[in-house]
Tab-separated table of C-alpha atoms in Angstrom:
chain	number	residue	atom	x	y	z
C	1	MET	CA	18.796	86.412	8.710
C	2	THR	CA	15.258	84.703	9.054
C	3	ASP	CA	14.980	80.470	9.576
C	4	TRP	CA	13.387	80.523	6.033
C	5	PRO	CA	10.858	77.512	6.466
C	6	GLU	CA	9.765	80.427	9.752
C	7	GLN	CA	8.724	82.630	7.634
C	8	GLU	CA	7.148	80.511	4.822
C	9	LYS	CA	4.565	79.299	7.725
C	10	ARG	CA	3.566	82.452	8.513
C	11	THR	CA	3.912	84.179	5.156
C	12	ARG	CA	1.853	81.074	3.640
C	13	LYS	CA	-1.963	81.993	2.573
C	14	LYS	CA	-4.172	79.257	4.514
C	15	GLU	CA	-5.227	76.749	2.362
C	16	PRO	CA	-9.337	76.948	2.221
C	17	ALA	CA	-11.772	74.522	3.423
C	18	TRP	CA	-12.031	71.850	1.168
C	19	THR	CA	-15.447	72.313	0.991
C	20	PHE	CA	-15.562	69.677	-1.814
C	21	ILE	CA	-15.870	66.797	0.739
C	22	ASP	CA	-19.379	68.478	2.262
C	23	GLU	CA	-20.440	68.763	-1.202
C	24	LEU	CA	-19.236	64.363	-1.183
C	25	GLN	CA	-20.964	63.706	1.344
C	26	LYS	CA	-24.554	65.399	0.922
C	27	PRO	CA	-27.490	62.766	-0.602
C	28	VAL	CA	-27.426	62.790	-4.304
C	29	HIS	CA	-31.175	63.037	-4.447
C	30	GLN	CA	-32.009	66.647	-2.801
C	31	GLN	CA	-35.141	68.022	-4.628
C	32	LYS	CA	-36.636	67.459	-7.808
C	33	PRO	CA	-35.762	68.875	-10.839
C	34	ALA	CA	-37.191	72.148	-11.884
C	35	PHE	CA	-37.819	70.552	-16.037
C	36	TRP	CA	-39.822	67.001	-13.556
C	37	GLN	CA	-44.167	68.014	-14.653
C	38	PRO	CA	-46.581	65.267	-13.032
C	39	ARG	CA	-48.153	64.382	-16.465
C	40	PRO	CA	-50.450	60.358	-17.220
C	41	ALA	CA	-48.958	57.341	-19.189
C	42	ARG	CA	-48.968	57.971	-22.593
C	43	SER	CA	-49.734	55.411	-25.054
C	44	GLY	CA	-45.935	52.875	-24.531
C	45	GLU	CA	-45.148	53.643	-21.279
C	46	LEU	CA	-45.568	52.726	-17.223
C	47	SER	CA	-46.893	54.611	-15.742
C	48	LEU	CA	-45.024	55.195	-11.741
C	49	THR	CA	-47.575	57.452	-10.372
C	50	GLY	CA	-48.463	54.479	-7.997
C	51	GLY	CA	-44.861	54.102	-6.375
C	52	LEU	CA	-42.046	51.831	-6.443
C	53	ALA	CA	-43.146	49.293	-4.450
C	54	LEU	CA	-39.503	46.708	-4.787
C	55	HIS	CA	-39.301	42.114	-4.778
C	56	GLN	CA	-36.479	41.472	-4.023
C	57	ALA	CA	-35.599	38.340	-4.774
C	58	PHE	CA	-31.451	38.815	-4.754
C	59	ALA	CA	-29.727	37.500	-2.753
C	60	ASP	CA	-26.919	40.154	-0.691
C	61	PRO	CA	-25.866	38.600	1.806
C	62	ALA	CA	-22.707	40.444	2.519
C	63	GLY	CA	-25.355	43.894	2.446
C	64	VAL	CA	-23.502	45.585	0.178
C	65	LEU	CA	-26.805	47.007	-1.908
C	66	GLU	CA	-27.068	48.730	1.199
C	67	THR	CA	-26.233	52.575	0.534
C	68	ALA	CA	-27.756	51.896	-3.258
C	69	TRP	CA	-31.421	50.948	-1.985
C	70	ALA	CA	-30.901	54.289	0.897
C	71	ASP	CA	-29.927	55.562	-2.578
C	72	PHE	CA	-33.273	54.863	-4.303
C	73	ALA	CA	-35.647	54.943	-1.715
C	74	ARG	CA	-34.698	58.631	-1.696
C	75	PHE	CA	-34.830	59.150	-4.682
C	76	CYS	CA	-38.303	57.785	-5.401
C	77	SER	CA	-39.810	59.581	-1.616
C	78	VAL	CA	-37.419	62.999	-3.054
C	79	LEU	CA	-40.000	62.183	-6.500
C	80	ASP	CA	-42.914	61.265	-4.597
C	81	LEU	CA	-42.924	57.703	-5.937
C	82	ASN	CA	-44.008	56.075	-2.793
C	83	GLY	CA	-47.319	55.307	-3.689
C	84	GLN	CA	-50.418	56.840	-1.801
C	85	ASN	CA	-50.165	56.881	1.495
C	86	GLY	CA	-46.284	54.915	1.527
C	87	GLU	CA	-48.421	51.958	-0.026
C	88	PRO	CA	-46.558	51.158	-3.533
C	89	THR	CA	-48.904	49.017	-6.040
C	90	ASP	CA	-46.610	49.160	-9.502
C	91	PRO	CA	-43.425	46.516	-8.844
C	92	LEU	CA	-40.250	46.644	-8.962
C	93	GLU	CA	-38.297	42.646	-8.996
C	94	LEU	CA	-35.459	42.428	-8.465
C	95	ARG	CA	-33.338	38.841	-9.400
C	96	GLN	CA	-30.612	36.986	-10.260
C	97	ALA	CA	-30.265	36.389	-13.259
C	98	GLU	CA	-27.163	35.063	-15.818
C	99	THR	CA	-26.049	38.568	-17.741
C	100	ASP	CA	-23.508	38.001	-19.873
C	101	GLY	CA	-21.216	38.800	-17.441
C	102	PRO	CA	-19.889	41.016	-14.483
C	103	GLU	CA	-21.645	44.159	-13.418
C	104	ALA	CA	-23.794	43.541	-16.135
C	105	PHE	CA	-28.315	43.675	-16.150
C	106	ARG	CA	-30.950	43.109	-17.920
C	107	LEU	CA	-33.991	46.203	-17.247
C	108	ARG	CA	-37.689	44.947	-18.559
C	109	VAL	CA	-40.081	47.653	-17.894
C	110	GLY	CA	-43.598	45.443	-19.197
C	111	PRO	CA	-46.886	46.884	-18.355
C	112	ASP	CA	-47.706	45.075	-15.486
C	113	GLY	CA	-44.575	46.586	-13.861
C	114	ILE	CA	-40.729	46.503	-14.561
C	115	GLN	CA	-38.166	44.029	-14.371
C	116	LEU	CA	-33.791	44.317	-13.014
C	117	GLU	CA	-32.313	40.465	-12.641
C	118	ALA	CA	-28.470	40.931	-12.920
C	119	ALA	CA	-26.622	38.043	-11.560
C	120	ASP	CA	-23.823	40.143	-9.263
C	121	THR	CA	-24.086	42.705	-7.197
C	122	GLU	CA	-22.597	45.068	-9.194
C	123	GLY	CA	-24.997	44.511	-12.090
C	124	ILE	CA	-28.270	45.160	-9.447
C	125	ARG	CA	-26.092	48.257	-8.574
C	126	ARG	CA	-26.078	49.539	-12.349
C	127	GLY	CA	-29.695	48.795	-12.736
C	128	ILE	CA	-30.539	50.890	-10.010
C	129	VAL	CA	-28.399	54.403	-11.756
C	130	GLN	CA	-30.132	52.739	-14.587
C	131	LEU	CA	-33.048	52.905	-13.668
C	132	GLU	CA	-32.664	56.490	-12.204
C	133	ASP	CA	-31.262	58.182	-15.190
C	134	LEU	CA	-34.497	56.035	-17.802
C	135	ILE	CA	-37.165	58.112	-14.787
C	136	LEU	CA	-35.512	61.050	-15.140
C	137	ALA	CA	-35.600	61.088	-18.729
C	138	ALA	CA	-38.613	60.642	-18.610
C	139	GLY	CA	-38.857	63.732	-16.519
C	140	ALA	CA	-42.270	62.493	-15.071
C	141	PRO	CA	-43.887	59.966	-13.640
C	142	VAL	CA	-43.447	57.098	-15.559
C	143	LEU	CA	-40.871	54.515	-18.068
C	144	PRO	CA	-40.752	54.080	-21.092
C	145	LEU	CA	-41.632	49.827	-22.301
C	146	GLY	CA	-38.843	48.060	-23.228
C	147	THR	CA	-34.940	46.382	-22.190
C	148	THR	CA	-31.951	47.259	-21.785
C	149	GLU	CA	-29.556	45.810	-21.656
C	150	LYS	CA	-25.602	46.635	-20.724
C	151	GLN	CA	-22.603	45.316	-19.715
C	152	PRO	CA	-19.151	47.564	-19.127
C	153	PHE	CA	-17.454	48.375	-21.549
C	154	VAL	CA	-14.274	47.877	-19.536
C	155	ARG	CA	-13.231	45.185	-18.121
C	156	THR	CA	-10.202	46.231	-16.179
C	157	ARG	CA	-9.656	49.689	-14.614
C	158	LEU	CA	-7.047	50.797	-13.332
C	159	SER	CA	-7.995	54.293	-10.975
C	160	ARG	CA	-5.621	55.972	-8.271
C	161	CYS	CA	-6.608	58.467	-5.515
C	162	PHE	CA	-5.581	61.932	-6.361
C	163	PHE	CA	-3.436	63.138	-3.757
C	164	GLY	CA	-1.460	60.151	-3.905
C	165	PRO	CA	2.017	60.537	-4.138
C	166	ILE	CA	3.464	60.457	-8.085
C	167	LYS	CA	7.302	61.196	-8.448
C	168	ARG	CA	7.238	62.981	-4.255
C	169	PRO	CA	9.224	62.346	-1.476
C	170	PRO	CA	9.482	59.549	-0.024
C	171	MET	CA	8.691	57.390	-1.641
C	172	ASN	CA	9.704	59.112	-5.221
C	173	ARG	CA	7.995	57.208	-7.604
C	174	ASP	CA	4.127	56.780	-8.510
C	175	GLU	CA	2.195	53.412	-7.489
C	176	LEU	CA	0.693	52.552	-10.442
C	177	GLU	CA	4.413	51.282	-12.106
């Protein structure tokens, strides 16, 4: 009689390659969206055709925001928001300011530029993502004038690894219990 584990090893199909890992490692911004149409700014919009000039007055001594800056730089590059000959003219000011709590931010778009304010690095990170979303929603290198203030809806978040133990040997316990 054949040993069951040995037979299992011979007959078991190989796991398909985990291609999602390769996808996760790719940059988010790779090409302009199909709906992107450069156009002049309309009334009530700020034109970004001159490119976004980052003026950072937000302290990040630990370098927590490095990946956010790299993502935003790639976003600007893909959408041609780097200005003429790499010399952007439309100011984007990042400042530390009081907000309604951790992870909150204030994004002001005025006729003279953009100001992003937050009390912490997570607020700045969320504000940058919001800025990218607003530009993409416009479908052109423009932004609607106005102020956006956001703060997290959920204060405490719990997450777990998809591959983490859930009532399986050797511990037979759930990591969240």
